[in-house]
Short mmCIF file of C-alpha atoms in Angstrom, two decimals:
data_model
loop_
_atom_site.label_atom_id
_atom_site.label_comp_id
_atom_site.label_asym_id
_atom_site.label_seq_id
_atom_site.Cartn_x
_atom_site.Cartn_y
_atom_site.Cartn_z
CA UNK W 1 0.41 19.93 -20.18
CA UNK W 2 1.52 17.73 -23.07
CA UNK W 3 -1.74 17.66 -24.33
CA UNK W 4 -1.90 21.55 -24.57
CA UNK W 5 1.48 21.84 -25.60
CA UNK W 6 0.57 19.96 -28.83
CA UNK W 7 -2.54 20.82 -29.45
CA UNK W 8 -2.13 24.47 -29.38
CA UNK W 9 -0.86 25.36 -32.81
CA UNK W 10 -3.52 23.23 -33.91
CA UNK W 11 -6.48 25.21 -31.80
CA UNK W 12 -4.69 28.43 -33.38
CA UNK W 13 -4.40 27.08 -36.87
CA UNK W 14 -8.15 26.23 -36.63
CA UNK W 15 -9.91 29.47 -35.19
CA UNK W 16 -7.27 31.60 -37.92
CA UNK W 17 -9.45 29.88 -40.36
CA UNK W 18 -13.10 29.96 -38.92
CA UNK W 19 -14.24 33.06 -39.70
CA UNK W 20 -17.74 33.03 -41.92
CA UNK W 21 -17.26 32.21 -45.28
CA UNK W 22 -16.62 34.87 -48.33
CA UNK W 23 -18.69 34.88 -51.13
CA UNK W 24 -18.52 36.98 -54.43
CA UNK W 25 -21.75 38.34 -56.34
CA UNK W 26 -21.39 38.60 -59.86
CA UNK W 27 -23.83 40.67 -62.10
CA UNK W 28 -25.06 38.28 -65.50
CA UNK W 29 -26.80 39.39 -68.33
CA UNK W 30 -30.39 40.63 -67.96
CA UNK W 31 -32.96 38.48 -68.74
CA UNK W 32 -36.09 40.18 -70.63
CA UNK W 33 -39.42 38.45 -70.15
CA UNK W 34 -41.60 40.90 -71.80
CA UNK W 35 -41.07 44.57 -73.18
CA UNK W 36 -42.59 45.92 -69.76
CA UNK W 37 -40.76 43.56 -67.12
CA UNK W 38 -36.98 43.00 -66.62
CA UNK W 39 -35.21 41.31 -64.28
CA UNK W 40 -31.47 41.42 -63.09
CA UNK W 41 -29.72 38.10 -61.97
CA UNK W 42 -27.21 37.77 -60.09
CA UNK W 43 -24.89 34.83 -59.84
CA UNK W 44 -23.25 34.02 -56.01
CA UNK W 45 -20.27 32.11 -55.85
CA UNK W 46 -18.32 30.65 -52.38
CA UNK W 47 -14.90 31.52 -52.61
CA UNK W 48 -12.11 28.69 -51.93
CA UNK W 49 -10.65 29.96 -48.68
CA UNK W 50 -8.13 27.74 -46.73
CA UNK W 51 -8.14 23.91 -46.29
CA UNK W 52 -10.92 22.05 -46.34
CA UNK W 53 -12.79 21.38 -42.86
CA UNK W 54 -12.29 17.57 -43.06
CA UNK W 55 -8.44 17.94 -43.63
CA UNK W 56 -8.00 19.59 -40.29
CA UNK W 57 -10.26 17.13 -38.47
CA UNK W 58 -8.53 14.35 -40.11
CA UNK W 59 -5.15 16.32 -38.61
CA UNK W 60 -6.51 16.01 -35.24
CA UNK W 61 -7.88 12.63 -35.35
CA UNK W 62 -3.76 11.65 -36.12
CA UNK W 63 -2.57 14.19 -33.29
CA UNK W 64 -5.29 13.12 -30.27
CA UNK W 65 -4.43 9.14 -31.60
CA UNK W 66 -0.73 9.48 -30.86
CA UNK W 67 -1.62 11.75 -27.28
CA UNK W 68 -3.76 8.35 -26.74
CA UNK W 69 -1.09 5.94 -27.73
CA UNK W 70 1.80 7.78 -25.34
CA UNK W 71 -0.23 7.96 -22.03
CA UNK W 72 -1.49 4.45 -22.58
CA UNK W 73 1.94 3.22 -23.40
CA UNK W 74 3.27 1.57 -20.11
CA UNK W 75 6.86 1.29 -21.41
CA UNK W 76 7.11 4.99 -23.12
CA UNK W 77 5.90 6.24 -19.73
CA UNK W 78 8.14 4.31 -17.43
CA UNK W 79 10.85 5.62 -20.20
CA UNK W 80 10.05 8.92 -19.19
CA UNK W 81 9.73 8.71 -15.44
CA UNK W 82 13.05 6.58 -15.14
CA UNK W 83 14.57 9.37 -17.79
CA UNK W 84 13.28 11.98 -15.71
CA UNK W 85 13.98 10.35 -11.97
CA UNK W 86 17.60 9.57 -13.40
CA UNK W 87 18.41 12.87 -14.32
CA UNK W 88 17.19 14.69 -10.83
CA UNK W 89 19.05 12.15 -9.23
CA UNK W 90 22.06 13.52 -11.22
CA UNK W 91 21.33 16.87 -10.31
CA UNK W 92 21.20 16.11 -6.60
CA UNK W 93 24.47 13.98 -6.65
CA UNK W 94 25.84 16.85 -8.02
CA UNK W 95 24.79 19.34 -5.89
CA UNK W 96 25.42 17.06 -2.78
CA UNK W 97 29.40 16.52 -4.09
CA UNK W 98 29.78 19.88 -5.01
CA UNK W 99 32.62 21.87 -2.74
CA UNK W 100 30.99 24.64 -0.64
CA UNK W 101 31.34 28.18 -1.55
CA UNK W 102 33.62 30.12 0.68
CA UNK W 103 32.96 33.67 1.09
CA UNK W 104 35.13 36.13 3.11
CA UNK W 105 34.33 36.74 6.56
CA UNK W 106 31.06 34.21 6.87
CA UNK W 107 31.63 30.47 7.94
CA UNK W 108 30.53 28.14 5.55
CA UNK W 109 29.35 24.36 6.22
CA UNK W 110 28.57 22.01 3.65
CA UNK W 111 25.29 20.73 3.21
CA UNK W 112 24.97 16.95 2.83
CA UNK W 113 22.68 14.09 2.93
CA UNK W 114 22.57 12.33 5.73
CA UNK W 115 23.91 8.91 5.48
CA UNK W 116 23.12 5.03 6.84
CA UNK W 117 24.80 4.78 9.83
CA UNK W 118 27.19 1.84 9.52
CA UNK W 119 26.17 -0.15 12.66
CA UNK W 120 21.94 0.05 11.74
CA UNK W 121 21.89 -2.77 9.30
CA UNK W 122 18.90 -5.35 8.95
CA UNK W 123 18.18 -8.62 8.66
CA UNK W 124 17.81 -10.79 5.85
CA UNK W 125 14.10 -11.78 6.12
CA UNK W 126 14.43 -15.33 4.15
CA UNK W 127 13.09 -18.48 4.14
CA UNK W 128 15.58 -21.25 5.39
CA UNK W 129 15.81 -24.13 2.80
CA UNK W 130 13.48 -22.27 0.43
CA UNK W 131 12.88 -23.73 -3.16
CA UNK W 132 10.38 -21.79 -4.98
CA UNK W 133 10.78 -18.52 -4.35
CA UNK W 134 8.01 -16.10 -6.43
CA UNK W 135 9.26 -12.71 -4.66
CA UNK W 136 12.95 -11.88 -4.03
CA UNK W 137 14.21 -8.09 -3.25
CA UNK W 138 17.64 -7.78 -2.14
CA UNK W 139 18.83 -4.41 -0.12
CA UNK W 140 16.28 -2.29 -1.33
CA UNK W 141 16.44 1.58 -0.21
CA UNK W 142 14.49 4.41 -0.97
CA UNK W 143 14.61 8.82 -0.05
CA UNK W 144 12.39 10.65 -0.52
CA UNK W 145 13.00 14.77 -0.45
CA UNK W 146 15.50 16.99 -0.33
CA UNK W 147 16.57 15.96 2.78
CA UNK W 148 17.53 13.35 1.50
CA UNK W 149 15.84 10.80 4.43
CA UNK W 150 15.37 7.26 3.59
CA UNK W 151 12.19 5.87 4.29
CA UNK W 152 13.63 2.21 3.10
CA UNK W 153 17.27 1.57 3.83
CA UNK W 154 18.01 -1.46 3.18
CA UNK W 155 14.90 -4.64 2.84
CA UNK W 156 16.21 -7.86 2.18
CA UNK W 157 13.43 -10.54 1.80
CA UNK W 158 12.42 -13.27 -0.20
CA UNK W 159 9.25 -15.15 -0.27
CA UNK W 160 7.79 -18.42 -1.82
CA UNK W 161 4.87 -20.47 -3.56
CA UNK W 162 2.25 -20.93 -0.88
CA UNK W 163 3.34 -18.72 2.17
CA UNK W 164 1.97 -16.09 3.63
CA UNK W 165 4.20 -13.32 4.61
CA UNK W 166 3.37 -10.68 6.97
CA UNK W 167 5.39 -7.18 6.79
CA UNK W 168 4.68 -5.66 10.07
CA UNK W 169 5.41 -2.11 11.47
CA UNK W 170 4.31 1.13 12.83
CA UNK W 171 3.23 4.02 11.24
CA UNK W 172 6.44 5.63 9.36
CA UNK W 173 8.19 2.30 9.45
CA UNK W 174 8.54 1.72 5.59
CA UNK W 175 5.86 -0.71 4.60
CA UNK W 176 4.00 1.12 2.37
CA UNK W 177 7.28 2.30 0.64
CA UNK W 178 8.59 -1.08 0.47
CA UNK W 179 5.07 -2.22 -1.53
CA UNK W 180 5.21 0.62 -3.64
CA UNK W 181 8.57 -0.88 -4.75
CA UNK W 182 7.70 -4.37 -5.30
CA UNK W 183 4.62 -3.73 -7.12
CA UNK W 184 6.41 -0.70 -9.58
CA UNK W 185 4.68 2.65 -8.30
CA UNK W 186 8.52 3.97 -7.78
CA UNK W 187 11.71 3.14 -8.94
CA UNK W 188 14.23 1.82 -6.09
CA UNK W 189 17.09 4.11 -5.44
CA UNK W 190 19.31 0.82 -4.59
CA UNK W 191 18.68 -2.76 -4.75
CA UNK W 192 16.85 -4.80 -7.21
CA UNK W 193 13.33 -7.22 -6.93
CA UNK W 194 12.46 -9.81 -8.75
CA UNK W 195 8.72 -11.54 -8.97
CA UNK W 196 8.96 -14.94 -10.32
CA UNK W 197 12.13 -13.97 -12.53
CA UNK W 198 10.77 -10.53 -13.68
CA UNK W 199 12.76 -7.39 -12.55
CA UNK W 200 10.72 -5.12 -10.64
CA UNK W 201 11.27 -2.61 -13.27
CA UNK W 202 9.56 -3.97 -15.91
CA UNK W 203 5.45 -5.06 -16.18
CA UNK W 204 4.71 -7.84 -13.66
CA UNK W 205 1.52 -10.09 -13.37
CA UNK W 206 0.86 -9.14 -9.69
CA UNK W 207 -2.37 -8.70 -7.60
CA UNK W 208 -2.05 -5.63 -5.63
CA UNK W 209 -5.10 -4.28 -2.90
CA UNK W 210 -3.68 -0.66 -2.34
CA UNK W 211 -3.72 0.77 1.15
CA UNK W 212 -6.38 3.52 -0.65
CA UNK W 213 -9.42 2.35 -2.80
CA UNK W 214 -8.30 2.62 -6.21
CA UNK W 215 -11.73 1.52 -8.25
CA UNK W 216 -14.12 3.70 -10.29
CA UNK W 217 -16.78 5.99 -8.61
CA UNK W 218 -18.70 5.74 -11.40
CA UNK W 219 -19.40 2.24 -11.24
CA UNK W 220 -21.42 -0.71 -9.45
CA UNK W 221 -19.36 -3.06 -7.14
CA UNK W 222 -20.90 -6.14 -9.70
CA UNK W 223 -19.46 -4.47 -12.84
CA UNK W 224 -16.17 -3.97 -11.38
CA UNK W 225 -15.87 -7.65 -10.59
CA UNK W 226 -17.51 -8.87 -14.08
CA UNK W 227 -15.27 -6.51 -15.98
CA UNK W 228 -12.00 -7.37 -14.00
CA UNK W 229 -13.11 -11.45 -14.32
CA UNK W 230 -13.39 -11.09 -17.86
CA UNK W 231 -9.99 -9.11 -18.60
CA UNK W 232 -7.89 -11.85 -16.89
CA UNK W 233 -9.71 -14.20 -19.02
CA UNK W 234 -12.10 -16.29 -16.91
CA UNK W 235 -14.65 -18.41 -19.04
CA UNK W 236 -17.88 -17.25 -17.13
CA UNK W 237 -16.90 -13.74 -15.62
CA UNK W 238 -20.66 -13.01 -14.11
CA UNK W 239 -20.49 -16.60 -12.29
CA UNK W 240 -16.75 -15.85 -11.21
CA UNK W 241 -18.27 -12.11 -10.00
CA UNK W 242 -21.38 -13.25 -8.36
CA UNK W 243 -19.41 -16.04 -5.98
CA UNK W 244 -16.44 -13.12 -4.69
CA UNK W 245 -20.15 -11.33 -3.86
CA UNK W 246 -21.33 -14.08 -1.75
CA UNK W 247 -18.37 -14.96 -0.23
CA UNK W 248 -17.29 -10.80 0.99
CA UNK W 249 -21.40 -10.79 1.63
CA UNK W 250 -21.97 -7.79 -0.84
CA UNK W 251 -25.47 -9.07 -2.73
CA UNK W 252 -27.48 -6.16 -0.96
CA UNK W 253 -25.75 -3.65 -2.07
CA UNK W 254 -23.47 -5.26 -5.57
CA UNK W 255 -25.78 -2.89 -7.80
CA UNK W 256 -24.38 0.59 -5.78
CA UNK W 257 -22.09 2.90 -7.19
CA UNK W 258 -18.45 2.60 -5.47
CA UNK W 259 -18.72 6.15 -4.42
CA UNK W 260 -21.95 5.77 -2.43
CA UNK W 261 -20.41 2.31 -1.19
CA UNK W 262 -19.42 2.44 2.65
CA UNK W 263 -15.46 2.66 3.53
CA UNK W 264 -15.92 -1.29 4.64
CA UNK W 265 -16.97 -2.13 1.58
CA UNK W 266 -15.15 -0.35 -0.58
CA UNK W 267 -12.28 -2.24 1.10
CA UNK W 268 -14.35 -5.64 0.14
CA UNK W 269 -14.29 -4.86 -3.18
CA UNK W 270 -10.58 -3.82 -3.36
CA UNK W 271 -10.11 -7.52 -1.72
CA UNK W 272 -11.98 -9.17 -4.24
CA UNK W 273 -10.51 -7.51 -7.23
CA UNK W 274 -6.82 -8.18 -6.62
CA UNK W 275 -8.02 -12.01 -5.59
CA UNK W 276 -9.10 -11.58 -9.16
CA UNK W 277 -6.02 -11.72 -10.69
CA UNK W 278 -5.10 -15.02 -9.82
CA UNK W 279 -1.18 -14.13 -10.38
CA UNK W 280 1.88 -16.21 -8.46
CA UNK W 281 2.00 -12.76 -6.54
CA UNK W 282 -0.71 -10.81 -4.47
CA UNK W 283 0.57 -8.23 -2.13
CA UNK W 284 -2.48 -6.80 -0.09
CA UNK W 285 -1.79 -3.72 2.35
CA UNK W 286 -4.18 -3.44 5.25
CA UNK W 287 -6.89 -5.66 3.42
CA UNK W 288 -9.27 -5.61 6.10
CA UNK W 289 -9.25 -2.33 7.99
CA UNK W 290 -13.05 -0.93 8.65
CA UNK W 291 -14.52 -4.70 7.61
CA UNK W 292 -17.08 -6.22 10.25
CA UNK W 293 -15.03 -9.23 12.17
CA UNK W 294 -17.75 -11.95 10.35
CA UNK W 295 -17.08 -10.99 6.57
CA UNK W 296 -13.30 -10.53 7.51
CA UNK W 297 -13.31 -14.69 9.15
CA UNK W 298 -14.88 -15.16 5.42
CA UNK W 299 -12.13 -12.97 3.69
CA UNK W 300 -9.41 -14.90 5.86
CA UNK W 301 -10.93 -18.40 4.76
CA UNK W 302 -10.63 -17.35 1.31
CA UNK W 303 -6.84 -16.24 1.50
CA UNK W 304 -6.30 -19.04 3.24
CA UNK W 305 -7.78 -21.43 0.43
CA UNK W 306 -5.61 -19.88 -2.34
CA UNK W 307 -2.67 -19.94 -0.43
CA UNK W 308 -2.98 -23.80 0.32
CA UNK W 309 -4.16 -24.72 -2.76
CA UNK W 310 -2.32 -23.06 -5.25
CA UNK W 311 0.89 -21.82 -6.28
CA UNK W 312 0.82 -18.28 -5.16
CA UNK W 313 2.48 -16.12 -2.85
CA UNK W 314 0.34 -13.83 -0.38
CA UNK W 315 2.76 -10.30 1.02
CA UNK W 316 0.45 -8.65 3.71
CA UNK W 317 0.35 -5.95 6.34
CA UNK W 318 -2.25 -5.14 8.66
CA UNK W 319 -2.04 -3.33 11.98
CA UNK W 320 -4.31 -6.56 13.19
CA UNK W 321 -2.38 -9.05 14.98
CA UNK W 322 -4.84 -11.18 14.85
CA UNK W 323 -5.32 -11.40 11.23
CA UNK W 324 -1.65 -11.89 11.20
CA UNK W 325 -1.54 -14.85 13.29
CA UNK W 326 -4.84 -16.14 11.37
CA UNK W 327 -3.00 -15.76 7.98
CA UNK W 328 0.69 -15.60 7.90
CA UNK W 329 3.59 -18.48 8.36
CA UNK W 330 6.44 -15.79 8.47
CA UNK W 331 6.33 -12.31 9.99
CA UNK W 332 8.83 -9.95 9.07
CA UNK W 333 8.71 -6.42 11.39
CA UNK W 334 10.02 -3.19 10.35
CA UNK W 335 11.64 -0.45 12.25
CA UNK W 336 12.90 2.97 10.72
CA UNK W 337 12.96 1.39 7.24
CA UNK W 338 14.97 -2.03 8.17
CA UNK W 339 13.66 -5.29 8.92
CA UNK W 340 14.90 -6.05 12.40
CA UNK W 341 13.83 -9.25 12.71
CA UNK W 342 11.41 -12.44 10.89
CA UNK W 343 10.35 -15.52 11.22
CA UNK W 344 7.25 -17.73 12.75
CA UNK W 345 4.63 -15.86 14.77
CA UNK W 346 5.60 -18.38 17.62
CA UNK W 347 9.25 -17.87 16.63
CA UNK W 348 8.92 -14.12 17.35
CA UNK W 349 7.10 -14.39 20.47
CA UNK W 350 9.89 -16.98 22.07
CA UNK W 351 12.47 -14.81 21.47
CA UNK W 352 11.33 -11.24 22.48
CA UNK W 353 8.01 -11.58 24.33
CA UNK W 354 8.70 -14.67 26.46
CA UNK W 355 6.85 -13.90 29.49
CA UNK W 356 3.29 -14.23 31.16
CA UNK W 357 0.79 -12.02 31.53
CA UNK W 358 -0.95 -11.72 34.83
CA UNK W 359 -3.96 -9.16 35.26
CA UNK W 360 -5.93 -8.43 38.48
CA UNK W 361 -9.44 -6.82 38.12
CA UNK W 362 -9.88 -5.13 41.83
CA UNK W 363 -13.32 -4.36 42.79
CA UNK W 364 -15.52 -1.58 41.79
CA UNK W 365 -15.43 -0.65 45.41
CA UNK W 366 -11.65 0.42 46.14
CA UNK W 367 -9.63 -0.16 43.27
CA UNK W 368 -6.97 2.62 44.35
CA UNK W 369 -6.44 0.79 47.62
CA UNK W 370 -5.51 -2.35 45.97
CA UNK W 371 -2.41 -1.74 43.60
CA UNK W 372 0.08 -1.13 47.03
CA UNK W 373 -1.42 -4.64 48.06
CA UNK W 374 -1.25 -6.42 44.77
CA UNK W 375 2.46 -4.90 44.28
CA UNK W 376 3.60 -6.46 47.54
CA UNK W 377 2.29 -9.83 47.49
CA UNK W 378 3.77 -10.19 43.48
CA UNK W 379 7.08 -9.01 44.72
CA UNK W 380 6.95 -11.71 47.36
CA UNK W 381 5.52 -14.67 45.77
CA UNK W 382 6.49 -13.92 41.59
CA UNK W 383 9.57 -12.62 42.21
CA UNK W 384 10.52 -12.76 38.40
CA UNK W 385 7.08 -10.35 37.99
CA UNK W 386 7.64 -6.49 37.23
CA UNK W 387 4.55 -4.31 37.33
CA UNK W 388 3.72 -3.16 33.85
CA UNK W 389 0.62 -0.81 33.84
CA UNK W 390 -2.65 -0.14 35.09
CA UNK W 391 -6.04 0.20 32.75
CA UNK W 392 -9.00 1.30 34.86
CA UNK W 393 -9.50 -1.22 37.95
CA UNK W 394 -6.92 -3.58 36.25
CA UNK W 395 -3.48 -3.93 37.01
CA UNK W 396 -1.54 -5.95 34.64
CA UNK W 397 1.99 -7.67 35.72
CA UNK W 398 4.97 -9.35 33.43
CA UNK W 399 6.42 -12.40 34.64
CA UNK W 400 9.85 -13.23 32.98
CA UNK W 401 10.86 -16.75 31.54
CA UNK W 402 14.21 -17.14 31.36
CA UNK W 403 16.76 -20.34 31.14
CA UNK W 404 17.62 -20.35 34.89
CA UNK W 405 13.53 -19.37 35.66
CA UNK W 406 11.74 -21.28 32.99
CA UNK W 407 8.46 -20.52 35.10
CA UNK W 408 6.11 -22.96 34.73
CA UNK W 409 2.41 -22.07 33.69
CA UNK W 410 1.34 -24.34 36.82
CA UNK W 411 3.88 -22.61 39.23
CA UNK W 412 2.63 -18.97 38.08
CA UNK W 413 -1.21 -19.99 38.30
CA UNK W 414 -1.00 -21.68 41.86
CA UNK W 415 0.86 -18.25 43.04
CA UNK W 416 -1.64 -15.79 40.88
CA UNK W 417 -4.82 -17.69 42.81
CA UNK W 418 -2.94 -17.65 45.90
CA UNK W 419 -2.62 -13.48 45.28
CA UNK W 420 -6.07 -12.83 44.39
CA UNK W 421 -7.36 -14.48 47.49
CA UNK W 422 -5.67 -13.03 49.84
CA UNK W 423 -6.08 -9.09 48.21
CA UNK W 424 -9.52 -9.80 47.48
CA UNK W 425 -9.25 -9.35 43.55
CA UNK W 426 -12.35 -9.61 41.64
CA UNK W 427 -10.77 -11.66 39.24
CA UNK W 428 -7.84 -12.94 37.29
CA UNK W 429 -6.19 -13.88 34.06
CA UNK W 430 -2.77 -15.67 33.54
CA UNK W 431 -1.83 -16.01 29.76
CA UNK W 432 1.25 -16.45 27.66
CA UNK W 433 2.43 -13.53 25.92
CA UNK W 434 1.25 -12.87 21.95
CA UNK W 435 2.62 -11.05 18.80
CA UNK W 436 0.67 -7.92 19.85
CA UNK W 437 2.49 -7.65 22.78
CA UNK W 438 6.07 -8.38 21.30
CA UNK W 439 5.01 -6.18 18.37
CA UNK W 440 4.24 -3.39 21.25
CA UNK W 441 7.59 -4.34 23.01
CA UNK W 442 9.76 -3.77 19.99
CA UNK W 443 8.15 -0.44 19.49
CA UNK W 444 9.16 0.61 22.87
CA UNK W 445 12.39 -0.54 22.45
CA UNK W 446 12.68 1.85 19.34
CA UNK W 447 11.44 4.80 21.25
CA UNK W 448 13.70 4.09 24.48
CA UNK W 449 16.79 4.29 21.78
CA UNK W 450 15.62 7.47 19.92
CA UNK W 451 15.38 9.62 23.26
CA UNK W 452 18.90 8.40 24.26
#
């Protein structure tokens, strides 16, 4: 729109003045060759019409330079969104404070934006004792909409040099929001970050791996790697290129377009090119969804080497527990856009999933038969055990640890064998509970609260 806004008077300036050339014939004297022959001459002259052609391309040269040197301006554009996001923001605390109209005869209600409720407040996912810290955002909140809903409302969290930290949540939760913040992509309607010292306002050095592919179509997976190696200034950007190939296992198909590249690796390559940047920072959201579980061991390795063994900071999250317990030293989870609790994967798994997980396969035979038998004998002998749910022939029981019951893993095996024998279970598993299944429990804990 700028473009055409500009250029206009230009296109209209130009096509007034591109109609065919004049010219003017002028009759000279007669030139007699011999008493029998004559001949008439005439003399045809281009008249000067308008400026010259190469003035008005000149022109345009200077008019499409300065359209290139505002859209490839970082700060002139962040000028303008800010300018621009500042002044709806006006508008809409204007129109929110404004005092209803009251007409005769009709009830009138103010409309409003709904506000944080005072007692849903998050924690502070920090580090205790931490020294180095490379990302820091402090009560960060973000709307989006006239409704005014906030999908962030409120993230506190700071991370340092050589950690791994894991921003977990479901779908909705504020993850993706909360990246878009850290790495830039929108301004913060509250709260400030900081990577390494930088506000979050301003250019940072930061690897990012978007949730969506965000590389050329046009080009080869190799050329994106040797011409990413050689902006950030690596000596020997082909050598750099060809090892992130072998390690994601991409040399069969390096020399293919992106766009003809498979969603798998397309995500490989989106991996690779934020490893590229070697920054203090790289935030990576769902790096390895729709990558076969060999490459991703191979991806994991690789994270794991530059977060021992340099100085950066890795911000992750993944819908893949185990990638999160493969990967990150602090978890963070997030729940209608507040973090409601961090910490170690263990940590989190002590405090809100602190049970055992018993499962009994029945046979293929009468499985129905079996779950009014398997119900009594747990109620007898596990009496800490509550039934939890059944998957095909398998019926899967919670037994609770608490400080009176600690429940020892001995104690709950000799009962489980004891159970399968006598109801004639095909088999069994006992297991301590993971961060899938805390992860799971949390989320039914927010569901429980939003039907009451």
């Amino acid at each position: 729109f700028l473009s055409l806004v500009l250029l206009l008077p230009l296109y209209l300036f130009m096509f007034s003045r591109s109609t065919a050339r004049k010219f003017s014939v002028e009759m000279s004297f007669p030139l007699f060759l011999d008493p029998y022959v004559a001949v008439i001459a005439y003399e045809i002259n281009a008249t000067a019409d308008g400026p010259s052609i190469y003035v008005i391309l000149f022109a345009q040269l200077f008019v499409y330079c300065g359209i290139f040197f505002c859209f490839e301006s970082r700060s002139l554009r962040r000028a303008i969104v800010r300018t621009v996001y500042h002044n709806r923001q006006r508008d809409e605390h204007n129109e929110r404070n404004a005092e209803p109209e009251v007409v005769d005869d009709v009830e009138m209600q103010p409309l409003s934006k709904p506000a944080i409720p005072e007692d849903e407040v998050g924690v502070e996912a920090r580090p205790e004792g931490a020294k180095n810290i490379v990302l820091e955002a402090r009560n960060l909140k973000k709307r989006y909409g006239r409704t005014g809903e906030y999908a962030v409302k409120g993230t506190t969290m700071a991370v340092e040099q050589n950690e791994c930290f894991g921003l977990l949540g479901h779908n909705g939760a504020g993850k993706t929001t909360t990246f878009k913040m850290l790495t830039g992509q929108c301004f913060a309607d509250a709260g400030e970050a900081n990577v390494s010292g930088t506000d979050g306002t301003k250019p940072a050095h930061i690897g990012y791996c978007p949730q969506d592919d965000a590389l050329i179509n046009q080009l080869t997976g190799k050329e994106h790697l040797v011409i990413l190696a050689a902006l950030h200034g690596y000596a020997d950007p082909f050598k750099v290129a060809k090892s992130l190939i072998e390690c994601v296992g991409m040399e069969k198909h390096c020399g293919k377009v992106f766009k003809n590249l498979s969603g798998g690796q397309k995500r490989k390559l989106s991996v690779c090119a934020s490893i590229l940047a070697m920054s203090r920072l790289i935030v990576l959201d769902e790096p390895t969804t729709g990558i076969d579980p060999m490459v991703r061991n191979d991806i994991w390795s690789l994270l794991r080497s530059i977060r021992d063994h340099t100085s950066t900071a890795i911000v992750l999250t993944s819908h893949s527990m185990t990638e999160v317990e493969a990967l990150c030293s602090r978890v963070a989870i997030m729940r209608r856009g507040l973090i409601i609790t961090h910490g170690s994967p263990q940590t989190l798994v002590s405090n809100h999933g602190d049970y055992y997980k018993l499962e009994f396969r029945a046979p293929s035979s009468d499985p129905d038969g079996m779950e009014t038998v398997l119900r009594t004998l747990v109620e007898d002998m596990l009496r800490s055990a509550t039934f939890d749910r059944r998957i095909m022939s398998r019926f899967v029981f919670k037994i609770s640890r608490t400080p009176s019951d600690p429940m020892e893993y001995s104690r709950a095996f000799e009962a489980a064998l004891a159970i399968s024998g006598e109801a004639g279970a095909a088999d069994f598993t006992l297991c301590q509970s993971n961060l899938e299944d805390t992860f799971l429990a949390l989320g039914e804990e927010d569901r429980s609260e939003r039907k009451e």
